[in-house]
mmCIF file of C-alpha atoms in Angstrom:
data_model
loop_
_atom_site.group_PDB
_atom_site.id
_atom_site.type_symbol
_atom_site.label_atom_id
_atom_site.label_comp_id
_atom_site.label_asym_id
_atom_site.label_seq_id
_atom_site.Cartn_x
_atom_site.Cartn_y
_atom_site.Cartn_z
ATOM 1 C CA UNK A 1162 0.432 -7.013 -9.118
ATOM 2 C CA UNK A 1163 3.308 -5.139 -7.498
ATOM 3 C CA UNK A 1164 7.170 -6.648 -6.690
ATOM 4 C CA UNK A 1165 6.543 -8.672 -3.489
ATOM 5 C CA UNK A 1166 3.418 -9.920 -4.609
ATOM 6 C CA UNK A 1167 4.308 -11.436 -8.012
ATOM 7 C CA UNK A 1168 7.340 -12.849 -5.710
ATOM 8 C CA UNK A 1169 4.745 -14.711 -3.155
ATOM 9 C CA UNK A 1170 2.799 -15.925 -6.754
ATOM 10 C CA UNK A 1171 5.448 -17.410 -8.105
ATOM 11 C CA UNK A 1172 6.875 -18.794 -4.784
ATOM 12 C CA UNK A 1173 3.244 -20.712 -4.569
ATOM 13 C CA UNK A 1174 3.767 -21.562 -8.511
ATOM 14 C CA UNK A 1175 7.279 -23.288 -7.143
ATOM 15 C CA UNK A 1176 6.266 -24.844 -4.392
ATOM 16 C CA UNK A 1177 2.721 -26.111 -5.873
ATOM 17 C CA UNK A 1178 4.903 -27.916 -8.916
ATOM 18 C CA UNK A 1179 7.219 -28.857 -6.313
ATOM 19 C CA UNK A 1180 4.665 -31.183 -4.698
ATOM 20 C CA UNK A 1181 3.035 -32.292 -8.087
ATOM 21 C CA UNK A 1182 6.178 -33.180 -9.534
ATOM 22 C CA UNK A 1183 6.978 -35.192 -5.972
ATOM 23 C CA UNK A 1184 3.989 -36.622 -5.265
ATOM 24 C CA UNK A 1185 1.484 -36.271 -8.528
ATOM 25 C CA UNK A 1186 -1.178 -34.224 -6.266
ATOM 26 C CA UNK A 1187 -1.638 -31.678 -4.163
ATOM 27 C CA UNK A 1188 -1.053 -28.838 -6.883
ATOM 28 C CA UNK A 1189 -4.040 -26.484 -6.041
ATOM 29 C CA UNK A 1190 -3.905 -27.096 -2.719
ATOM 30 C CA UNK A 1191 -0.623 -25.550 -2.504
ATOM 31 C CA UNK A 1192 -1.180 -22.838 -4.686
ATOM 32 C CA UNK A 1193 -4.040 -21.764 -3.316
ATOM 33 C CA UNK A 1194 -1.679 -21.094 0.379
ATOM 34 C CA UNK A 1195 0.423 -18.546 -1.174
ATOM 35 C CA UNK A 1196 -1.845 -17.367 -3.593
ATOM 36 C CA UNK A 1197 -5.164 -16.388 -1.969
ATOM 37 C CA UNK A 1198 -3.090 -13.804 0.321
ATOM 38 C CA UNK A 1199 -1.932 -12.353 -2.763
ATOM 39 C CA UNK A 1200 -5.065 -12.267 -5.224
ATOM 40 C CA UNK A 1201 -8.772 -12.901 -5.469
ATOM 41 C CA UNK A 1202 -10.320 -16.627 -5.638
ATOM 42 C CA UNK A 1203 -11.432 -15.785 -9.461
ATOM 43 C CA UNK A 1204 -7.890 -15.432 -10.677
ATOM 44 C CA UNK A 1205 -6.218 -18.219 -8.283
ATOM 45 C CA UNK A 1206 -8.557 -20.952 -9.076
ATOM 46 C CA UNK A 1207 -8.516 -21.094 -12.517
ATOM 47 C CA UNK A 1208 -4.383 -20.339 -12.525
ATOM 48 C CA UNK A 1209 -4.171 -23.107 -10.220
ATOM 49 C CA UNK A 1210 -6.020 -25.356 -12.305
ATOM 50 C CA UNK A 1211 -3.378 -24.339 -15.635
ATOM 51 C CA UNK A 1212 -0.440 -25.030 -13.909
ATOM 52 C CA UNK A 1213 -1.396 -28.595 -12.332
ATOM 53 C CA UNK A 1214 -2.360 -29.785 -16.058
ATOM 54 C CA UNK A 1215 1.448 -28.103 -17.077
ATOM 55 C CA UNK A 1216 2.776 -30.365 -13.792
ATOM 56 C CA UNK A 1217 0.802 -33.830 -14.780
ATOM 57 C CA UNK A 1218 2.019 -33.292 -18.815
ATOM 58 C CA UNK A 1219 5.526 -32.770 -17.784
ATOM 59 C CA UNK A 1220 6.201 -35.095 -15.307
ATOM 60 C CA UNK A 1221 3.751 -37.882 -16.074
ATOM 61 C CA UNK A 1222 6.622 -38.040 -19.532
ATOM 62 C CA UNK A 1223 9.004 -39.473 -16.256
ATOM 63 C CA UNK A 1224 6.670 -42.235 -15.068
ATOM 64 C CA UNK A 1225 5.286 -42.805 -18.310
ATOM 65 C CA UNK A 1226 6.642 -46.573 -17.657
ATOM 66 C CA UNK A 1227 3.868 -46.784 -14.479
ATOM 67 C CA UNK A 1228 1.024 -46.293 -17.013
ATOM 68 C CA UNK A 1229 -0.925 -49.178 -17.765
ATOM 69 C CA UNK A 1230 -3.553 -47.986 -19.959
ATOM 70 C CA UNK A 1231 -5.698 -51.441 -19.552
ATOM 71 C CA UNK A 1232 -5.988 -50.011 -16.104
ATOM 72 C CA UNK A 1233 -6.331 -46.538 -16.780
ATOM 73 C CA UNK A 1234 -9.464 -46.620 -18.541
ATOM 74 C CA UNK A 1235 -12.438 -47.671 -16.264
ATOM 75 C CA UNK A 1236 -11.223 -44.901 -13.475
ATOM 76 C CA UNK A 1237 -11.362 -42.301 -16.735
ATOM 77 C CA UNK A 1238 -14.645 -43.823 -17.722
ATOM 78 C CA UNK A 1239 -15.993 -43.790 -14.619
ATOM 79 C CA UNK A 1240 -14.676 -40.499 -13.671
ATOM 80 C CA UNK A 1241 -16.228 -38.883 -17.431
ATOM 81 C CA UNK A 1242 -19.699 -40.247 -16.227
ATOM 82 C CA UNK A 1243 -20.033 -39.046 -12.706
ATOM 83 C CA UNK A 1244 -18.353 -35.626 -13.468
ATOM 84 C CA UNK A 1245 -21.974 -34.179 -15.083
ATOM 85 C CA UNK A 1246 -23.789 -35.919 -12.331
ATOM 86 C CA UNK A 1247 -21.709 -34.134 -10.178
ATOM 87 C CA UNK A 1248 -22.254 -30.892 -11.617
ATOM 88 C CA UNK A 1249 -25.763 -31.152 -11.869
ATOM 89 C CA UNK A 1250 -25.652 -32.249 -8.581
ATOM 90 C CA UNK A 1251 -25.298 -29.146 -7.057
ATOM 91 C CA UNK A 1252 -28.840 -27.752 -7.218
ATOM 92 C CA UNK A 1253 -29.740 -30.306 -4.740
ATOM 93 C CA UNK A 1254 -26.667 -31.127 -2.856
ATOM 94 C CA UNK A 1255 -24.357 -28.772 -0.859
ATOM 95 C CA UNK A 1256 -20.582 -28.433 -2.065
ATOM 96 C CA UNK A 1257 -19.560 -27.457 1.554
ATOM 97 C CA UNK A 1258 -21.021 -30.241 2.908
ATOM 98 C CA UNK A 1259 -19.474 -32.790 0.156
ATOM 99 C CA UNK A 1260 -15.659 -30.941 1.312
ATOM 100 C CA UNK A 1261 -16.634 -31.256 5.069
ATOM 101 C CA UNK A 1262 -17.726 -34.911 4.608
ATOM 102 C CA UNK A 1263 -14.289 -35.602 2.344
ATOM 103 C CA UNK A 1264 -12.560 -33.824 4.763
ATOM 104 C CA UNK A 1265 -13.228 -35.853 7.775
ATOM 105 C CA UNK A 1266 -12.907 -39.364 5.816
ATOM 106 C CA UNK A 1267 -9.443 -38.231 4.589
ATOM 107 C CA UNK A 1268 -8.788 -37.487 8.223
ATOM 108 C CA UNK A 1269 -9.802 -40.674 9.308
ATOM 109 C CA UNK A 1270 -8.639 -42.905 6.531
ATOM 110 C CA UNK A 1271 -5.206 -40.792 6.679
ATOM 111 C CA UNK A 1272 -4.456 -41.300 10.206
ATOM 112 C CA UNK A 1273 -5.280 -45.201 10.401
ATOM 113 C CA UNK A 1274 -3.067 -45.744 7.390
ATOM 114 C CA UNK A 1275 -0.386 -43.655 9.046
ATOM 115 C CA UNK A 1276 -0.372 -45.381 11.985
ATOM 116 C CA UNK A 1277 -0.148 -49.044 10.752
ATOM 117 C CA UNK A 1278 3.164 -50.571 10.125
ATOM 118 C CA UNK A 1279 1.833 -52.913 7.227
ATOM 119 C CA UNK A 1280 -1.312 -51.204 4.953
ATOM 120 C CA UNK A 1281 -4.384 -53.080 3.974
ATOM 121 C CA UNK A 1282 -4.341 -54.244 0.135
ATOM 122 C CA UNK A 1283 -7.550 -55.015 -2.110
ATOM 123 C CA UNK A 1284 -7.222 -57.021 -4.716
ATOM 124 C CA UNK A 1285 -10.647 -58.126 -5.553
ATOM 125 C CA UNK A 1286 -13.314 -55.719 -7.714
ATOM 126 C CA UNK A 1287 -11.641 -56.048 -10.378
ATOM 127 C CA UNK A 1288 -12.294 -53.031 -13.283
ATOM 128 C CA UNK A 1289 -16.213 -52.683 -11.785
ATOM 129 C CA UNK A 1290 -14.517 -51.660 -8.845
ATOM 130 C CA UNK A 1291 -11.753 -48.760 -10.093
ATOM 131 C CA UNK A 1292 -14.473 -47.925 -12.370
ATOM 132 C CA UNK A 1293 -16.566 -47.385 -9.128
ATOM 133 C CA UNK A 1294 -13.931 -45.300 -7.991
ATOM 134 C CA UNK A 1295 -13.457 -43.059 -10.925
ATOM 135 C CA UNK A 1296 -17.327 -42.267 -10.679
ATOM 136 C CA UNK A 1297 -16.725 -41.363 -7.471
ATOM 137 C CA UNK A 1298 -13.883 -39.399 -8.191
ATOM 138 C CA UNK A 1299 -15.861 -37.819 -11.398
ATOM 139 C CA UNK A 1300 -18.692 -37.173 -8.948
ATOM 140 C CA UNK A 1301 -17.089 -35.100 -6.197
ATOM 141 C CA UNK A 1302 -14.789 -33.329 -9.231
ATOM 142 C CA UNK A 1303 -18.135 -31.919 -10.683
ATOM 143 C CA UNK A 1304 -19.772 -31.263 -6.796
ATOM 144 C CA UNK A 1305 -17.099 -29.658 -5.027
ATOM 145 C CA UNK A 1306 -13.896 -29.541 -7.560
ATOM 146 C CA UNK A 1307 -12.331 -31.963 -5.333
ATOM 147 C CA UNK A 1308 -11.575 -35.480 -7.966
ATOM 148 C CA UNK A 1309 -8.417 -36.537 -6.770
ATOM 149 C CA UNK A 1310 -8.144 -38.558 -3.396
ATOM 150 C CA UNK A 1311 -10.592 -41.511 -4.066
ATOM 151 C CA UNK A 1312 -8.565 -42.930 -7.064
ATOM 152 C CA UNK A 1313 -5.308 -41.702 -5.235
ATOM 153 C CA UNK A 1314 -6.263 -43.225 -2.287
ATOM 154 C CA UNK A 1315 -7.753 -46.498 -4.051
ATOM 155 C CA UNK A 1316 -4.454 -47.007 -6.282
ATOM 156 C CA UNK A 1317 -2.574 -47.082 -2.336
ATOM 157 C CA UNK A 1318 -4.934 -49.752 -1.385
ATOM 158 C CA UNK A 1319 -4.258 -51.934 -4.736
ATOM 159 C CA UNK A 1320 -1.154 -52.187 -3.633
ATOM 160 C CA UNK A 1321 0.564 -51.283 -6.913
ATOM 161 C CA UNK A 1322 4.450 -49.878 -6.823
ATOM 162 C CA UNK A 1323 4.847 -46.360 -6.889
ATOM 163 C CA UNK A 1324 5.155 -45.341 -10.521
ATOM 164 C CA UNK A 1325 1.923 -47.633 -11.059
ATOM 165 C CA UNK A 1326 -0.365 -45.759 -8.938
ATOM 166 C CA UNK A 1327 1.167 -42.666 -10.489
ATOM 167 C CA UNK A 1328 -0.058 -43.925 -13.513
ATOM 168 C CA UNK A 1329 -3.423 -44.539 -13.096
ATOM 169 C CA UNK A 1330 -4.345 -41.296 -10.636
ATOM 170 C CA UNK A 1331 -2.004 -38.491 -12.381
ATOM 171 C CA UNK A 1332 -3.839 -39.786 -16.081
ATOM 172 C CA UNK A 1333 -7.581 -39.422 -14.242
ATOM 173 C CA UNK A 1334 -6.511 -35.625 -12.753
ATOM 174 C CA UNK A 1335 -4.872 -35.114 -16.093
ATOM 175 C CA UNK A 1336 -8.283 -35.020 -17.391
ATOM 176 C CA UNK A 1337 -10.799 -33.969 -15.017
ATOM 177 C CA UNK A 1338 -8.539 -30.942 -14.666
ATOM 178 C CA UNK A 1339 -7.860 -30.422 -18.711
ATOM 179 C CA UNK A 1340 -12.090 -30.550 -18.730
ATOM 180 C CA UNK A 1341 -11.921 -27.794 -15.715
ATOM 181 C CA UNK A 1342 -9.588 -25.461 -17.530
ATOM 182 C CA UNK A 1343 -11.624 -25.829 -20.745
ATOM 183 C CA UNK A 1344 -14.222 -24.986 -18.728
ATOM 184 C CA UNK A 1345 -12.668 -21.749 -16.819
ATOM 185 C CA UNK A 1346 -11.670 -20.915 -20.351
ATOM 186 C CA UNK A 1347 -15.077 -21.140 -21.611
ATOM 187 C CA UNK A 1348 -16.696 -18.719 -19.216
ATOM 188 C CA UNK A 1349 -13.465 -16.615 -19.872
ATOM 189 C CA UNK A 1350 -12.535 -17.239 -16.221
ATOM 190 C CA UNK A 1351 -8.786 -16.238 -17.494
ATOM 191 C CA UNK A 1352 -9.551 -12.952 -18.935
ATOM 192 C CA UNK A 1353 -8.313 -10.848 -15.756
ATOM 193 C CA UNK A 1354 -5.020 -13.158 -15.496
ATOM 194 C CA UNK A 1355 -1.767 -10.505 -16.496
ATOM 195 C CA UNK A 1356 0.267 -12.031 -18.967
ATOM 196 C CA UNK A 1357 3.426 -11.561 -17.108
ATOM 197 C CA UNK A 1358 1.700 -13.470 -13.762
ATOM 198 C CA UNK A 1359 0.810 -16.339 -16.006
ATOM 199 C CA UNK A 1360 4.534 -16.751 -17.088
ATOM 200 C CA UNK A 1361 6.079 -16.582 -13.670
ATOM 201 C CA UNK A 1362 3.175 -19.122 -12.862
ATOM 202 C CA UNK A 1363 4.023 -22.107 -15.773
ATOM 203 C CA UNK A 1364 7.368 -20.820 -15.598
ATOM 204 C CA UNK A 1365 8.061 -21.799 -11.517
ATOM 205 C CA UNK A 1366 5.618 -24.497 -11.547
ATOM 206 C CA UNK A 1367 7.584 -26.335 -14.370
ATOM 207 C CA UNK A 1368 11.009 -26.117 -12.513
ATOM 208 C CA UNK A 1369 9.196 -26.533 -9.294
ATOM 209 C CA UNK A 1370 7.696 -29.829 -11.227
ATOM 210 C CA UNK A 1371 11.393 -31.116 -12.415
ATOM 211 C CA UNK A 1372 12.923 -30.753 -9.129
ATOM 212 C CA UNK A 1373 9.822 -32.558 -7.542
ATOM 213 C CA UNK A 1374 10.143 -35.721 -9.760
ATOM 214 C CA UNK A 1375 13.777 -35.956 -9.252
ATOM 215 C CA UNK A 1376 13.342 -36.063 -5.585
ATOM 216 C CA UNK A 1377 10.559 -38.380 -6.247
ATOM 217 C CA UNK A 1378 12.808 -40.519 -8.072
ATOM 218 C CA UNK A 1379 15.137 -40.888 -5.174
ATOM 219 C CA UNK A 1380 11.702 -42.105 -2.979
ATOM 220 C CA UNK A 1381 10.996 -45.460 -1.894
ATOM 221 C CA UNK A 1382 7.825 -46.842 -2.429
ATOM 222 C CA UNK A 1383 7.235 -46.960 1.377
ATOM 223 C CA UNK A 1384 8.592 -43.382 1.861
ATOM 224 C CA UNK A 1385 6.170 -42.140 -0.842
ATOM 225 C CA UNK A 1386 3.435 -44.114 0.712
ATOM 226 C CA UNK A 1387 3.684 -41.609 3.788
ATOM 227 C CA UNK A 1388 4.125 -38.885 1.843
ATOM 228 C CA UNK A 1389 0.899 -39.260 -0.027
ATOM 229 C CA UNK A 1390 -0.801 -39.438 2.965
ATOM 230 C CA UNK A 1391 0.181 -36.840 4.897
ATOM 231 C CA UNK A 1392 -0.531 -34.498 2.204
ATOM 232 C CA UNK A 1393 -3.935 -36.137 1.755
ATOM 233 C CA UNK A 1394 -4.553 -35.340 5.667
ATOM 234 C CA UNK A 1395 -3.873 -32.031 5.464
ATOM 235 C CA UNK A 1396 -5.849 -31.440 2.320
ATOM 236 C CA UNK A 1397 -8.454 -33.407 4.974
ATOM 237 C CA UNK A 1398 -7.801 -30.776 7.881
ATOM 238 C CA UNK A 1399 -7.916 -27.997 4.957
ATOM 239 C CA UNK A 1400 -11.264 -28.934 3.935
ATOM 240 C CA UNK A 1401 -12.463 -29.465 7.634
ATOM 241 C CA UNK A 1402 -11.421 -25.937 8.780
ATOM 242 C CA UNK A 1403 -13.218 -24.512 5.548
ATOM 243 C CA UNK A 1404 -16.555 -25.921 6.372
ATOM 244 C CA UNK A 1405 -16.185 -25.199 10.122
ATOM 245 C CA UNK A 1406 -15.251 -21.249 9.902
ATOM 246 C CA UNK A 1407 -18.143 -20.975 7.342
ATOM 247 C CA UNK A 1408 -20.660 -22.201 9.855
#
């Protein structure tokens, strides 16, 4: 990888910890802009992947005082158990379709809760319910690699403060990504990764990840509300576009 594109990877590595560290999501998402114009799928995926379980360790040590682990659990459990389903899923299920599908909900779901002054909370279910979630979450994780915006999107609706909700979606991605890179490592899905590219990677996502959670510090609940959800809706839009150009 010459000069200017080793600047544009770790550029994406910034910017990608950026938005973990601000928001606890997003990582690959923003990666994968900078870095798909500057190296192939098989190398960006799997990076991407490393550096948004670097961003969750360091700044979930921040809002560690948002994790309730009573609460934690049934989205993890939930999440372990529909993750193979997921996976094995695949033979008869189509992962463009599942993105497509996820992609216009988010859309949907994104704009309504933009657009309403005062958002909807649940707060009946109970643990059935986030477990629910976390299967769902687990499900689409091991279908299309997308586990993230159920459980983010569910912890919203709870109605729990900011660092809460932090603490019960950044744990769940904390794991169904750790179980992704242990699987890219398995199939030795790093192998072609330079050495010197993986440190500018951690090394930008880590500072991008530190400046992200002290802006996110300085974010009201409402503010990060809005936040969340934009990036959700263009993840949505993302995901839309995908499936559309491909058929």
């Amino acid at each position: 990888m010459d000069g200017s594109a080793l600047l544009v990877f770790a550029l994406g590595a910034g910017a990608a910890g950026f938005v973990s560290g601000l928001t606890g999501l997003g990582t690959a998402l923003t990666a994968l802009a900078f870095w798909l114009h500057v190296t192939t799928p098989q190398i960006a995926v799997p990076m991407a992947a490393a550096i948004a379980v670097l961003s969750h360790m360091i700044t979930l040590t921040y809002i560690r005082q948002g994790i309730v682990w009573r609460r934690v659990w049934p989205f993890l459990l939930g999440g372990l158990i529909g993750l193979p389903i997921g996976v094995a899923a695949l033979s008869i299920l189509s992962a463009d379709a599942a993105k497509a599908g996820l992609g216009l909900f988010l859309i949907l779901y994104c704009a309504y809760g933009l657009a309403v002054r005062t958002p909807p909370i649940i707060t009946g279910g109970g643990r059935p319910a986030d477990g629910a979630v976390g299967f769902g979450g687990g499900f689409l994780g091991g279908l299309s690699g997308v586990s993230g915006p159920l459980p983010t999107i569910w912890a919203g609706l709870r109605g729990w403060p900011k660092d809460e909700q932090r603490g019960v979606y950044q744990p769940f991605n904390l794991v169904i990504l750790g179980l992704s890179v242990a699987g890219h490592g398995l199939y030795d899905r790093f192998d072609p990764i330079a050495g010197t590219e993986a440190l500018v990677a951690f090394a930008c996502a880590a500072g991008g990840s530190i400046l992200g959670i002290t802006t996110y510090r300085r974010t009201s609940d409402r503010n990060f509300r809005r936040i969340v959800l934009i990036l959700l809706l263009i993840g949505g839009v993302t995901h839309l576009i995908a499936w559309l150009a491909r058929n």
